[in-house]
Structure formats: C-alpha cells, structure tokens
PDB file of C-alpha atoms in Angstrom:
ATOM      1  CA  MET R 261       0.000   0.000   0.000  1.00  0.00           C
ATOM      2  CA  SER R 262       1.419   3.397  -0.925  1.00  0.00           C
ATOM      3  CA  TRP R 263       0.828   6.956  -2.085  1.00  0.00           C
ATOM      4  CA  HIS R 264       1.833   7.956  -5.609  1.00  0.00           C
ATOM      5  CA  PHE R 265       2.155  11.561  -6.772  1.00  0.00           C
ATOM      6  CA  THR R 266       2.102  13.508 -10.011  1.00  0.00           C
ATOM      7  CA  SER R 267       1.776  17.072 -11.265  1.00  0.00           C
ATOM      8  CA  ASP R 268      -0.257  15.975 -14.296  1.00  0.00           C
ATOM      9  CA  PRO R 269      -4.060  15.698 -13.986  1.00  0.00           C
ATOM     10  CA  ALA R 270      -4.082  13.272 -16.919  1.00  0.00           C
ATOM     11  CA  VAL R 271      -1.852  10.887 -14.973  1.00  0.00           C
ATOM     12  CA  LEU R 272      -4.174  11.041 -11.963  1.00  0.00           C
ATOM     13  CA  ARG R 273      -7.175  10.382 -14.199  1.00  0.00           C
ATOM     14  CA  ALA R 274      -5.452   7.391 -15.794  1.00  0.00           C
ATOM     15  CA  ALA R 275      -4.561   5.934 -12.404  1.00  0.00           C
ATOM     16  CA  ALA R 276      -7.625   6.863 -10.354  1.00  0.00           C
ATOM     17  CA  GLY R 277     -10.360   7.457 -12.925  1.00  0.00           C
ATOM     18  CA  PRO R 278     -12.689   4.656 -11.745  1.00  0.00           C
ATOM     19  CA  HIS R 279     -12.270   5.755  -8.127  1.00  0.00           C
ATOM     20  CA  LEU R 280     -13.076   9.382  -8.964  1.00  0.00           C
ATOM     21  CA  ALA R 281     -16.046   8.460 -11.148  1.00  0.00           C
ATOM     22  CA  ALA R 282     -17.498   6.016  -8.600  1.00  0.00           C
ATOM     23  CA  ASP R 283     -18.396   8.853  -6.212  1.00  0.00           C
ATOM     24  CA  PRO R 284     -17.856  12.277  -7.810  1.00  0.00           C
ATOM     25  CA  ALA R 285     -19.855  14.017  -5.077  1.00  0.00           C
ATOM     26  CA  ARG R 286     -17.571  12.881  -2.265  1.00  0.00           C
ATOM     27  CA  ASN R 287     -14.531  13.473  -4.493  1.00  0.00           C
ATOM     28  CA  THR R 288     -15.652  17.024  -5.266  1.00  0.00           C
ATOM     29  CA  ALA R 289     -12.688  18.768  -3.611  1.00  0.00           C
ATOM     30  CA  VAL R 290     -10.089  16.860  -5.616  1.00  0.00           C
ATOM     31  CA  LEU R 291     -12.074  17.030  -8.859  1.00  0.00           C
ATOM     32  CA  THR R 292     -12.471  20.800  -8.668  1.00  0.00           C
ATOM     33  CA  LEU R 293      -8.815  21.334  -7.668  1.00  0.00           C
ATOM     34  CA  MET R 294      -7.249  18.941 -10.173  1.00  0.00           C
ATOM     35  CA  GLU R 295      -6.474  21.383 -12.966  1.00  0.00           C
ATOM     36  CA  SER R 296      -5.002  24.044 -10.681  1.00  0.00           C
ATOM     37  CA  SER R 297      -3.031  21.908  -8.191  1.00  0.00           C
ATOM     38  CA  PRO R 298       0.710  21.391  -8.719  1.00  0.00           C
ATOM     39  CA  ARG R 299       0.618  18.103  -6.811  1.00  0.00           C
ATOM     40  CA  LEU R 300      -1.937  15.288  -6.994  1.00  0.00           C
ATOM     41  CA  GLY R 301      -1.869  11.876  -5.385  1.00  0.00           C
ATOM     42  CA  TRP R 302      -3.591   8.507  -5.202  1.00  0.00           C
ATOM     43  CA  TRP R 303      -3.381   5.613  -2.743  1.00  0.00           C
ATOM     44  CA  THR R 304      -3.212   2.024  -3.964  1.00  0.00           C
ATOM     45  CA  GLU R 305      -4.063  -1.169  -2.135  1.00  0.00           C
ATOM     46  CA  PRO R 306      -1.923  -4.344  -2.506  1.00  0.00           C
ATOM     47  CA  ASP R 307      -4.248  -5.549  -5.274  1.00  0.00           C
ATOM     48  CA  GLY R 308      -3.776  -2.290  -7.205  1.00  0.00           C
ATOM     49  CA  ARG R 309      -7.159  -0.749  -6.381  1.00  0.00           C
ATOM     50  CA  VAL R 310      -7.150   2.994  -5.768  1.00  0.00           C
ATOM     51  CA  THR R 311      -8.950   3.840  -2.525  1.00  0.00           C
ATOM     52  CA  GLY R 312      -7.885   7.415  -1.881  1.00  0.00           C
ATOM     53  CA  VAL R 313      -6.976  10.664  -3.638  1.00  0.00           C
ATOM     54  CA  VAL R 314      -5.495  14.001  -2.621  1.00  0.00           C
ATOM     55  CA  ALA R 315      -4.920  17.405  -4.213  1.00  0.00           C
ATOM     56  CA  VAL R 316      -2.343  19.912  -2.923  1.00  0.00           C
ATOM     57  CA  PRO R 317      -3.242  23.336  -4.341  1.00  0.00           C
ATOM     58  CA  ARG R 318      -0.529  25.097  -2.311  1.00  0.00           C
ATOM     59  CA  PRO R 319       2.521  23.651  -0.506  1.00  0.00           C
ATOM     60  CA  GLY R 320       1.496  21.852   2.644  1.00  0.00           C
ATOM     61  CA  LEU R 321      -2.258  22.395   2.213  1.00  0.00           C
ATOM     62  CA  PRO R 322      -3.726  19.071   1.024  1.00  0.00           C
ATOM     63  CA  SER R 323      -7.408  18.354   0.436  1.00  0.00           C
ATOM     64  CA  LEU R 324      -8.479  14.715   0.551  1.00  0.00           C
ATOM     65  CA  GLY R 325     -11.136  13.144  -1.613  1.00  0.00           C
ATOM     66  CA  VAL R 326     -12.703   9.813  -0.697  1.00  0.00           C
ATOM     67  CA  THR R 327      -9.850   8.277   1.273  1.00  0.00           C
ATOM     68  CA  THR R 328      -9.640   5.331   3.640  1.00  0.00           C
ATOM     69  CA  GLU R 329      -8.450   5.956   7.162  1.00  0.00           C
ATOM     70  CA  ALA R 330      -5.400   3.774   6.431  1.00  0.00           C
ATOM     71  CA  ALA R 331      -4.483   6.009   3.499  1.00  0.00           C
ATOM     72  CA  ALA R 332      -4.932   9.146   5.589  1.00  0.00           C
ATOM     73  CA  ARG R 333      -2.718   7.786   8.348  1.00  0.00           C
ATOM     74  CA  ALA R 334       0.085   7.178   5.850  1.00  0.00           C
ATOM     75  CA  LEU R 335      -0.112  10.552   4.079  1.00  0.00           C
ATOM     76  CA  VAL R 336       3.343  12.086   3.623  1.00  0.00           C
ATOM     77  CA  LEU R 337       4.150  14.427   0.734  1.00  0.00           C
ATOM     78  CA  PRO R 338       7.016  13.132  -1.422  1.00  0.00           C
ATOM     79  CA  ASP R 339       9.225  16.228  -1.165  1.00  0.00           C
ATOM     80  CA  GLY R 340       8.970  16.258   2.611  1.00  0.00           C
ATOM     81  CA  THR R 341       6.854  19.423   2.697  1.00  0.00           C
ATOM     82  CA  PRO R 342       5.214  19.439   6.122  1.00  0.00           C
ATOM     83  CA  LEU R 343       1.438  19.409   6.208  1.00  0.00           C
ATOM     84  CA  ARG R 344       0.435  22.831   7.473  1.00  0.00           C
ATOM     85  CA  GLU R 345      -3.259  22.118   6.985  1.00  0.00           C
ATOM     86  CA  LEU R 346      -5.411  19.168   6.039  1.00  0.00           C
ATOM     87  CA  ARG R 347      -9.001  19.169   4.818  1.00  0.00           C
ATOM     88  CA  GLY R 348     -11.227  16.227   4.008  1.00  0.00           C
ATOM     89  CA  GLU R 349     -13.879  13.926   5.366  1.00  0.00           C
ATOM     90  CA  THR R 350     -13.849  14.042   9.142  1.00  0.00           C
ATOM     91  CA  ALA R 351     -12.927  10.391   9.699  1.00  0.00           C
ATOM     92  CA  ALA R 352      -9.908  10.623   7.385  1.00  0.00           C
ATOM     93  CA  VAL R 353      -8.563  13.863   8.878  1.00  0.00           C
ATOM     94  CA  GLU R 354      -9.031  12.539  12.411  1.00  0.00           C
ATOM     95  CA  ALA R 355      -7.216   9.334  11.435  1.00  0.00           C
ATOM     96  CA  TYR R 356      -4.207  11.357  10.228  1.00  0.00           C
ATOM     97  CA  ARG R 357      -4.169  13.427  13.404  1.00  0.00           C
ATOM     98  CA  GLU R 358      -4.400  10.377  15.650  1.00  0.00           C
ATOM     99  CA  ALA R 359      -1.725   8.474  13.730  1.00  0.00           C
ATOM    100  CA  THR R 360       0.770  11.343  13.794  1.00  0.00           C
ATOM    101  CA  GLY R 361      -0.034  12.730  17.208  1.00  0.00           C
ATOM    102  CA  ARG R 362       0.033  16.251  15.825  1.00  0.00           C
ATOM    103  CA  THR R 363      -1.926  18.997  17.491  1.00  0.00           C
ATOM    104  CA  GLY R 364      -3.698  21.747  15.646  1.00  0.00           C
ATOM    105  CA  THR R 365      -6.471  24.285  15.406  1.00  0.00           C
ATOM    106  CA  VAL R 366      -9.796  23.366  13.856  1.00  0.00           C
ATOM    107  CA  LEU R 367     -10.385  25.717  10.940  1.00  0.00           C
ATOM    108  CA  ALA R 368     -13.884  24.552  10.097  1.00  0.00           C
ATOM    109  CA  ARG R 369     -16.342  21.738  10.528  1.00  0.00           C
ATOM    110  CA  THR R 370     -18.456  21.615   7.394  1.00  0.00           C
ATOM    111  CA  ARG R 371     -21.131  19.464   5.838  1.00  0.00           C
ATOM    112  CA  LEU R 372     -21.306  18.542   2.171  1.00  0.00           C
ATOM    113  CA  PHE R 373     -24.810  18.774   0.709  1.00  0.00           C
ATOM    114  CA  ARG R 374     -26.201  17.567  -2.634  1.00  0.00           C
ATOM    115  CA  LEU R 375     -29.184  19.157  -4.361  1.00  0.00           C
ATOM    116  CA  GLY R 376     -32.131  16.809  -4.814  1.00  0.00           C
ATOM    117  CA  GLU R 377     -35.341  18.272  -6.205  1.00  0.00           C
ATOM    118  CA  PRO R 378     -34.920  22.072  -6.188  1.00  0.00           C
ATOM    119  CA  VAL R 379     -37.406  23.889  -3.974  1.00  0.00           C
ATOM    120  CA  PRO R 380     -37.927  27.625  -4.590  1.00  0.00           C
ATOM    121  CA  PRO R 381     -37.449  29.902  -1.591  1.00  0.00           C
ATOM    122  CA  ASP R 382     -40.615  30.673   0.325  1.00  0.00           C
ATOM    123  CA  PRO R 383     -41.238  33.549   0.321  1.00  0.00           C
ATOM    124  CA  VAL R 384     -39.477  34.430  -2.902  1.00  0.00           C
ATOM    125  CA  PRO R 385     -37.357  37.539  -2.237  1.00  0.00           C
ATOM    126  CA  HIS R 386     -38.123  40.742  -4.071  1.00  0.00           C
ATOM    127  CA  GLY R 387     -36.120  41.151  -7.257  1.00  0.00           C
ATOM    128  CA  ARG R 388     -34.573  38.676  -9.650  1.00  0.00           C
ATOM    129  CA  ALA R 389     -31.428  36.722 -10.459  1.00  0.00           C
ATOM    130  CA  ARG R 390     -29.173  37.631 -13.355  1.00  0.00           C
ATOM    131  CA  LEU R 391     -25.764  36.628 -14.654  1.00  0.00           C
ATOM    132  CA  ALA R 392     -22.890  38.836 -13.551  1.00  0.00           C
ATOM    133  CA  THR R 393     -21.089  40.798 -16.273  1.00  0.00           C
ATOM    134  CA  ALA R 394     -17.665  42.383 -16.640  1.00  0.00           C
ATOM    135  CA  ALA R 395     -19.185  45.677 -15.488  1.00  0.00           C
ATOM    136  CA  ASP R 396     -19.836  44.056 -12.091  1.00  0.00           C
ATOM    137  CA  LEU R 397     -16.191  43.104 -11.468  1.00  0.00           C
ATOM    138  CA  PRO R 398     -15.266  46.026  -9.162  1.00  0.00           C
ATOM    139  CA  LEU R 399     -18.233  45.216  -6.926  1.00  0.00           C
ATOM    140  CA  LEU R 400     -17.517  41.489  -7.081  1.00  0.00           C
ATOM    141  CA  ARG R 401     -13.895  42.067  -6.015  1.00  0.00           C
ATOM    142  CA  ASP R 402     -15.074  43.988  -2.948  1.00  0.00           C
ATOM    143  CA  TRP R 403     -17.644  41.332  -2.078  1.00  0.00           C
ATOM    144  CA  THR R 404     -15.154  38.486  -2.504  1.00  0.00           C
ATOM    145  CA  THR R 405     -12.800  40.211  -0.089  1.00  0.00           C
ATOM    146  CA  GLY R 406     -15.705  40.481   2.354  1.00  0.00           C
ATOM    147  CA  PHE R 407     -16.555  36.822   1.807  1.00  0.00           C
ATOM    148  CA  ALA R 408     -12.971  35.746   2.556  1.00  0.00           C
ATOM    149  CA  ARG R 409     -12.954  37.707   5.789  1.00  0.00           C
ATOM    150  CA  ALA R 410     -16.373  36.345   6.743  1.00  0.00           C
ATOM    151  CA  ILE R 411     -15.140  32.742   6.554  1.00  0.00           C
ATOM    152  CA  GLY R 412     -11.937  33.512   8.452  1.00  0.00           C
ATOM    153  CA  GLU R 413      -9.496  33.574   5.534  1.00  0.00           C
ATOM    154  CA  GLU R 414      -6.930  36.200   4.648  1.00  0.00           C
ATOM    155  CA  PRO R 415      -8.109  37.952   1.472  1.00  0.00           C
ATOM    156  CA  GLU R 416      -6.013  37.702  -1.687  1.00  0.00           C
ATOM    157  CA  ASP R 417      -4.463  40.827  -3.178  1.00  0.00           C
ATOM    158  CA  ASP R 418      -6.405  40.552  -6.425  1.00  0.00           C
ATOM    159  CA  TYR R 419      -9.418  38.405  -7.310  1.00  0.00           C
ATOM    160  CA  THR R 420      -9.700  39.673 -10.890  1.00  0.00           C
ATOM    161  CA  GLY R 421      -8.655  36.447 -12.633  1.00  0.00           C
ATOM    162  CA  PHE R 422     -10.675  34.256 -10.279  1.00  0.00           C
ATOM    163  CA  LEU R 423     -13.823  36.295 -10.866  1.00  0.00           C
ATOM    164  CA  THR R 424     -13.315  36.945 -14.570  1.00  0.00           C
ATOM    165  CA  ALA R 425     -13.276  33.198 -15.258  1.00  0.00           C
ATOM    166  CA  ARG R 426     -16.589  32.767 -13.487  1.00  0.00           C
ATOM    167  CA  VAL R 427     -18.167  35.766 -15.214  1.00  0.00           C
ATOM    168  CA  THR R 428     -17.023  34.892 -18.750  1.00  0.00           C
ATOM    169  CA  GLU R 429     -18.136  31.261 -18.299  1.00  0.00           C
ATOM    170  CA  ALA R 430     -21.582  32.315 -17.007  1.00  0.00           C
ATOM    171  CA  ARG R 431     -20.948  30.715 -13.619  1.00  0.00           C
ATOM    172  CA  LEU R 432     -21.620  33.674 -11.321  1.00  0.00           C
ATOM    173  CA  HIS R 433     -25.102  34.981 -10.579  1.00  0.00           C
ATOM    174  CA  LEU R 434     -26.276  38.097  -8.790  1.00  0.00           C
ATOM    175  CA  TRP R 435     -29.557  38.823  -7.089  1.00  0.00           C
ATOM    176  CA  GLU R 436     -30.749  42.352  -7.683  1.00  0.00           C
ATOM    177  CA  THR R 437     -33.636  44.320  -6.209  1.00  0.00           C
ATOM    178  CA  PRO R 438     -36.491  45.550  -8.409  1.00  0.00           C
ATOM    179  CA  ASP R 439     -34.622  48.841  -8.918  1.00  0.00           C
ATOM    180  CA  GLY R 440     -31.586  46.942 -10.296  1.00  0.00           C
ATOM    181  CA  ARG R 441     -29.307  47.120  -7.238  1.00  0.00           C
ATOM    182  CA  PRO R 442     -27.139  43.984  -6.730  1.00  0.00           C
ATOM    183  CA  VAL R 443     -27.542  42.620  -3.192  1.00  0.00           C
ATOM    184  CA  SER R 444     -26.182  39.045  -3.207  1.00  0.00           C
ATOM    185  CA  MET R 445     -24.010  36.685  -5.257  1.00  0.00           C
ATOM    186  CA  ALA R 446     -23.324  32.980  -5.741  1.00  0.00           C
ATOM    187  CA  ALA R 447     -21.037  31.081  -8.092  1.00  0.00           C
ATOM    188  CA  VAL R 448     -20.679  27.496  -9.252  1.00  0.00           C
ATOM    189  CA  SER R 449     -17.593  25.520 -10.225  1.00  0.00           C
ATOM    190  CA  ARG R 450     -17.040  24.007 -13.646  1.00  0.00           C
ATOM    191  CA  THR R 451     -18.816  20.682 -14.033  1.00  0.00           C
ATOM    192  CA  VAL R 452     -16.280  17.837 -13.716  1.00  0.00           C
ATOM    193  CA  GLU R 453     -17.295  14.165 -13.738  1.00  0.00           C
ATOM    194  CA  GLY R 454     -20.904  15.328 -13.524  1.00  0.00           C
ATOM    195  CA  GLN R 455     -20.452  17.334 -10.328  1.00  0.00           C
ATOM    196  CA  ALA R 456     -20.503  21.103  -9.845  1.00  0.00           C
ATOM    197  CA  ARG R 457     -20.191  22.892  -6.528  1.00  0.00           C
ATOM    198  CA  VAL R 458     -21.941  26.090  -5.449  1.00  0.00           C
ATOM    199  CA  HIS R 459     -19.610  28.505  -3.668  1.00  0.00           C
ATOM    200  CA  LEU R 460     -18.986  32.193  -3.014  1.00  0.00           C
ATOM    201  CA  VAL R 461     -22.483  32.702  -1.593  1.00  0.00           C
ATOM    202  CA  TYR R 462     -22.342  36.179  -0.086  1.00  0.00           C
ATOM    203  CA  THR R 463     -24.662  39.006   0.900  1.00  0.00           C
ATOM    204  CA  PRO R 464     -23.192  42.239   2.318  1.00  0.00           C
ATOM    205  CA  PRO R 465     -24.162  42.732   5.984  1.00  0.00           C
ATOM    206  CA  ALA R 466     -26.459  45.690   5.270  1.00  0.00           C
ATOM    207  CA  ASP R 467     -28.642  43.585   2.946  1.00  0.00           C
ATOM    208  CA  ARG R 468     -28.947  40.406   4.987  1.00  0.00           C
ATOM    209  CA  GLY R 469     -32.211  39.105   6.364  1.00  0.00           C
ATOM    210  CA  HIS R 470     -34.266  39.577   3.196  1.00  0.00           C
ATOM    211  CA  GLY R 471     -33.821  36.136   1.607  1.00  0.00           C
ATOM    212  CA  TYR R 472     -31.523  37.349  -1.170  1.00  0.00           C
ATOM    213  CA  ALA R 473     -28.984  34.559  -0.598  1.00  0.00           C
ATOM    214  CA  ALA R 474     -31.778  31.993  -0.905  1.00  0.00           C
ATOM    215  CA  GLY R 475     -32.873  33.507  -4.203  1.00  0.00           C
ATOM    216  CA  VAL R 476     -29.422  33.586  -5.793  1.00  0.00           C
ATOM    217  CA  THR R 477     -28.456  30.121  -4.462  1.00  0.00           C
ATOM    218  CA  ASP R 478     -31.630  28.644  -5.916  1.00  0.00           C
ATOM    219  CA  ALA R 479     -30.902  30.347  -9.249  1.00  0.00           C
ATOM    220  CA  VAL R 480     -27.294  29.208  -9.548  1.00  0.00           C
ATOM    221  CA  GLY R 481     -28.158  25.619  -8.561  1.00  0.00           C
ATOM    222  CA  ARG R 482     -30.928  25.403 -11.161  1.00  0.00           C
ATOM    223  CA  ALA R 483     -28.601  26.885 -13.793  1.00  0.00           C
ATOM    224  CA  ALA R 484     -26.005  24.188 -13.056  1.00  0.00           C
ATOM    225  CA  LEU R 485     -28.619  21.446 -13.419  1.00  0.00           C
ATOM    226  CA  ASP R 486     -29.862  22.995 -16.667  1.00  0.00           C
ATOM    227  CA  ALA R 487     -26.274  23.052 -17.938  1.00  0.00           C
ATOM    228  CA  GLY R 488     -25.988  19.290 -17.409  1.00  0.00           C
ATOM    229  CA  ALA R 489     -24.574  18.784 -13.903  1.00  0.00           C
ATOM    230  CA  ALA R 490     -25.773  15.504 -12.404  1.00  0.00           C
ATOM    231  CA  HIS R 491     -24.685  16.500  -8.887  1.00  0.00           C
ATOM    232  CA  VAL R 492     -24.976  20.063  -7.583  1.00  0.00           C
ATOM    233  CA  LEU R 493     -23.127  20.328  -4.282  1.00  0.00           C
ATOM    234  CA  LEU R 494     -22.243  22.858  -1.618  1.00  0.00           C
ATOM    235  CA  PHE R 495     -20.498  23.009   1.734  1.00  0.00           C
ATOM    236  CA  THR R 496     -21.990  24.621   4.832  1.00  0.00           C
ATOM    237  CA  ASP R 497     -20.382  25.599   8.112  1.00  0.00           C
ATOM    238  CA  LEU R 498     -21.804  23.354  10.820  1.00  0.00           C
ATOM    239  CA  ALA R 499     -21.502  26.262  13.252  1.00  0.00           C
ATOM    240  CA  ASN R 500     -24.065  28.212  11.221  1.00  0.00           C
ATOM    241  CA  PRO R 501     -27.530  26.702  11.789  1.00  0.00           C
ATOM    242  CA  THR R 502     -29.159  29.419   9.667  1.00  0.00           C
ATOM    243  CA  SER R 503     -27.376  28.453   6.446  1.00  0.00           C
ATOM    244  CA  ASN R 504     -27.784  24.726   7.118  1.00  0.00           C
ATOM    245  CA  ALA R 505     -31.529  25.156   7.533  1.00  0.00           C
ATOM    246  CA  LEU R 506     -31.724  27.397   4.461  1.00  0.00           C
ATOM    247  CA  TYR R 507     -30.069  24.898   2.130  1.00  0.00           C
ATOM    248  CA  ARG R 508     -32.281  22.076   3.382  1.00  0.00           C
ATOM    249  CA  ARG R 509     -35.319  24.196   2.556  1.00  0.00           C
ATOM    250  CA  LEU R 510     -33.952  24.696  -0.973  1.00  0.00           C
ATOM    251  CA  GLY R 511     -33.750  20.931  -1.515  1.00  0.00           C
ATOM    252  CA  TYR R 512     -30.167  20.130  -0.485  1.00  0.00           C
ATOM    253  CA  ARG R 513     -29.551  16.902   1.415  1.00  0.00           C
ATOM    254  CA  PRO R 514     -26.489  16.013   3.561  1.00  0.00           C
ATOM    255  CA  VAL R 515     -23.792  13.731   2.121  1.00  0.00           C
ATOM    256  CA  THR R 516     -20.891  13.687   4.592  1.00  0.00           C
ATOM    257  CA  ASP R 517     -19.125  15.845   7.176  1.00  0.00           C
ATOM    258  CA  HIS R 518     -15.720  17.448   6.630  1.00  0.00           C
ATOM    259  CA  LEU R 519     -13.000  18.801   8.886  1.00  0.00           C
ATOM    260  CA  GLY R 520     -10.205  21.293   8.291  1.00  0.00           C
ATOM    261  CA  ILE R 521      -7.230  21.525  10.660  1.00  0.00           C
ATOM    262  CA  ARG R 522      -4.221  23.865  10.790  1.00  0.00           C
ATOM    263  CA  PHE R 523      -1.417  22.002  12.521  1.00  0.00           C
ATOM    264  CA  THR R 524       0.703  23.503  15.271  1.00  0.00           C
ATOM    265  CA  GLY R 525       2.392  20.334  16.534  1.00  0.00           C
ATOM    266  CA  PRO R 526       5.696  18.929  15.218  1.00  0.00           C
ATOM    267  CA  THR R 527       5.812  17.312  11.794  1.00  0.00           C
ATOM    268  CA  PRO R 528       6.124  13.507  11.956  1.00  0.00           C
ATOM    269  CA  ARG R 529       9.084  11.855  10.299  1.00  0.00           C
ATOM    270  CA  PRO R 530       8.284   9.796   7.147  1.00  0.00           C
TER     271      PRO R 530
END
C-alpha cells in the first residue's frame, strides 16, 4: 500500500479514474482542484485498487477526496513538505491526526450537501437573479474580499482572474432588487465528472435578512442542473444553523461531514 504523486491531472485520471467516477460528489474537492493543483496523489491497495486521492493546491495544504483511514494515516508528501493544513472527510482527517499525534487548530467543521429536487425559496425575495457581467467586477472584487474575511481567511491581493473566469463562463449569478441594485451573489464551479459545486455565496451585511442569498443560491443551482450537472453540491459551516436550515429548505440533502485543521504540533518523520 502506498501513495503515488504527479503534477499531471491526466496521470491522476489514468490511475484513479474509476475511483473518482465512482463517487464524484464525495470526491468534489479533488475534482475541482485537479487542474489548478501542482501536486496530486492517489493511494493504492496491494491488489492495485485505488482507494484514496489528494490534491495539494498550495505547498502543505492538502485536500483529501474519498480516502480510507489507512491512506490518511500514511499521508506524507514526497518532497517532505510538512502538512500545514489538512481538509477532508472528518474520519480521514481525524485518522491522520491520531496516527501522527500532531496537534492543531480546527479551521472549520463543514457538511457537504447535494441538491435533490430544487425547492424555490418561500417567500421568494423581491427582485430577480441575473448573470454577472464584466461591469460588475469592481463590486464582485469587494464582495469576494468580504466573503474571505467572513469565513476567516486572509483575502487575496487581487481576485480579478478568479472572478473573470466565473463571469465569462456564465458561472456567477447576482440577485438584484427591483430597482436593479445587486444585493447578493453565488457562483458554481465548472462541471467535472458530472459534479458542480456552489460557492462564493455572499450578501453584504447591510442587505442580509431579506432572503436574497436563498434567491441567488436557488438560481445558480438550477442553472447548473440545466447546464448538465448531475450532482450540484455545496459546503456549509456546521456552526451556522441558519445556512444549514436554508439549504435544506432549498432541496439540499447532507452527504458527509468534513474537517479542516491547521497544525501547530511537530511534523512527523516519514
């Protein structure tokens, strides 16, 4: 049993394609990070079966896909880069922490949801959804900075490329009031292996409490289904009962729980 690593998404697909395709919803993190991650990995059993995958978008910050606890316990990056953070299904992340004895700070406990039959928000908020355009980019940059701060992350210097890709590919929706004022946004990832993930759901503080996030989340999820996604997914913070209840009302159903940890303890030796 061992981990294998590559920088080429095609190599990962060749080695772990059946594993990824068997459960694209639970593999969503790796599938959506594959093209942008400089390091990708897969875990093989003695009989050659792949039972775990990992993507490392930045040095020392791996995200696990569907991974056995045995694979998680054995995770060591090939260049010796210490794991500064680890995100993945709760059982796998806990298995790594227990096996290595490392201590750390919990970044987030989240739940992965999958959209079943879409249910429109009740009541429907005033206004309508529309696709974002290039003219919206200055506003979207400000909102994305606010979103990063709201989820406890340090904002990037410039979100222009990140947002432009979503706007030009018609993957970012806004909710606007009847007078045309944007009040909320939501985006969706590219569809990979039939799965697309809703993200960047944000309403500025002054406009919260009016159901705008429900309206734009419903719109972006339906658009992803209409575009051919078989699985529309999203993550919620388990510490936020309001958002968890909202997504259930919109037709999302829980899949599995996830855990993110930033390590402070010593790095184990390979």
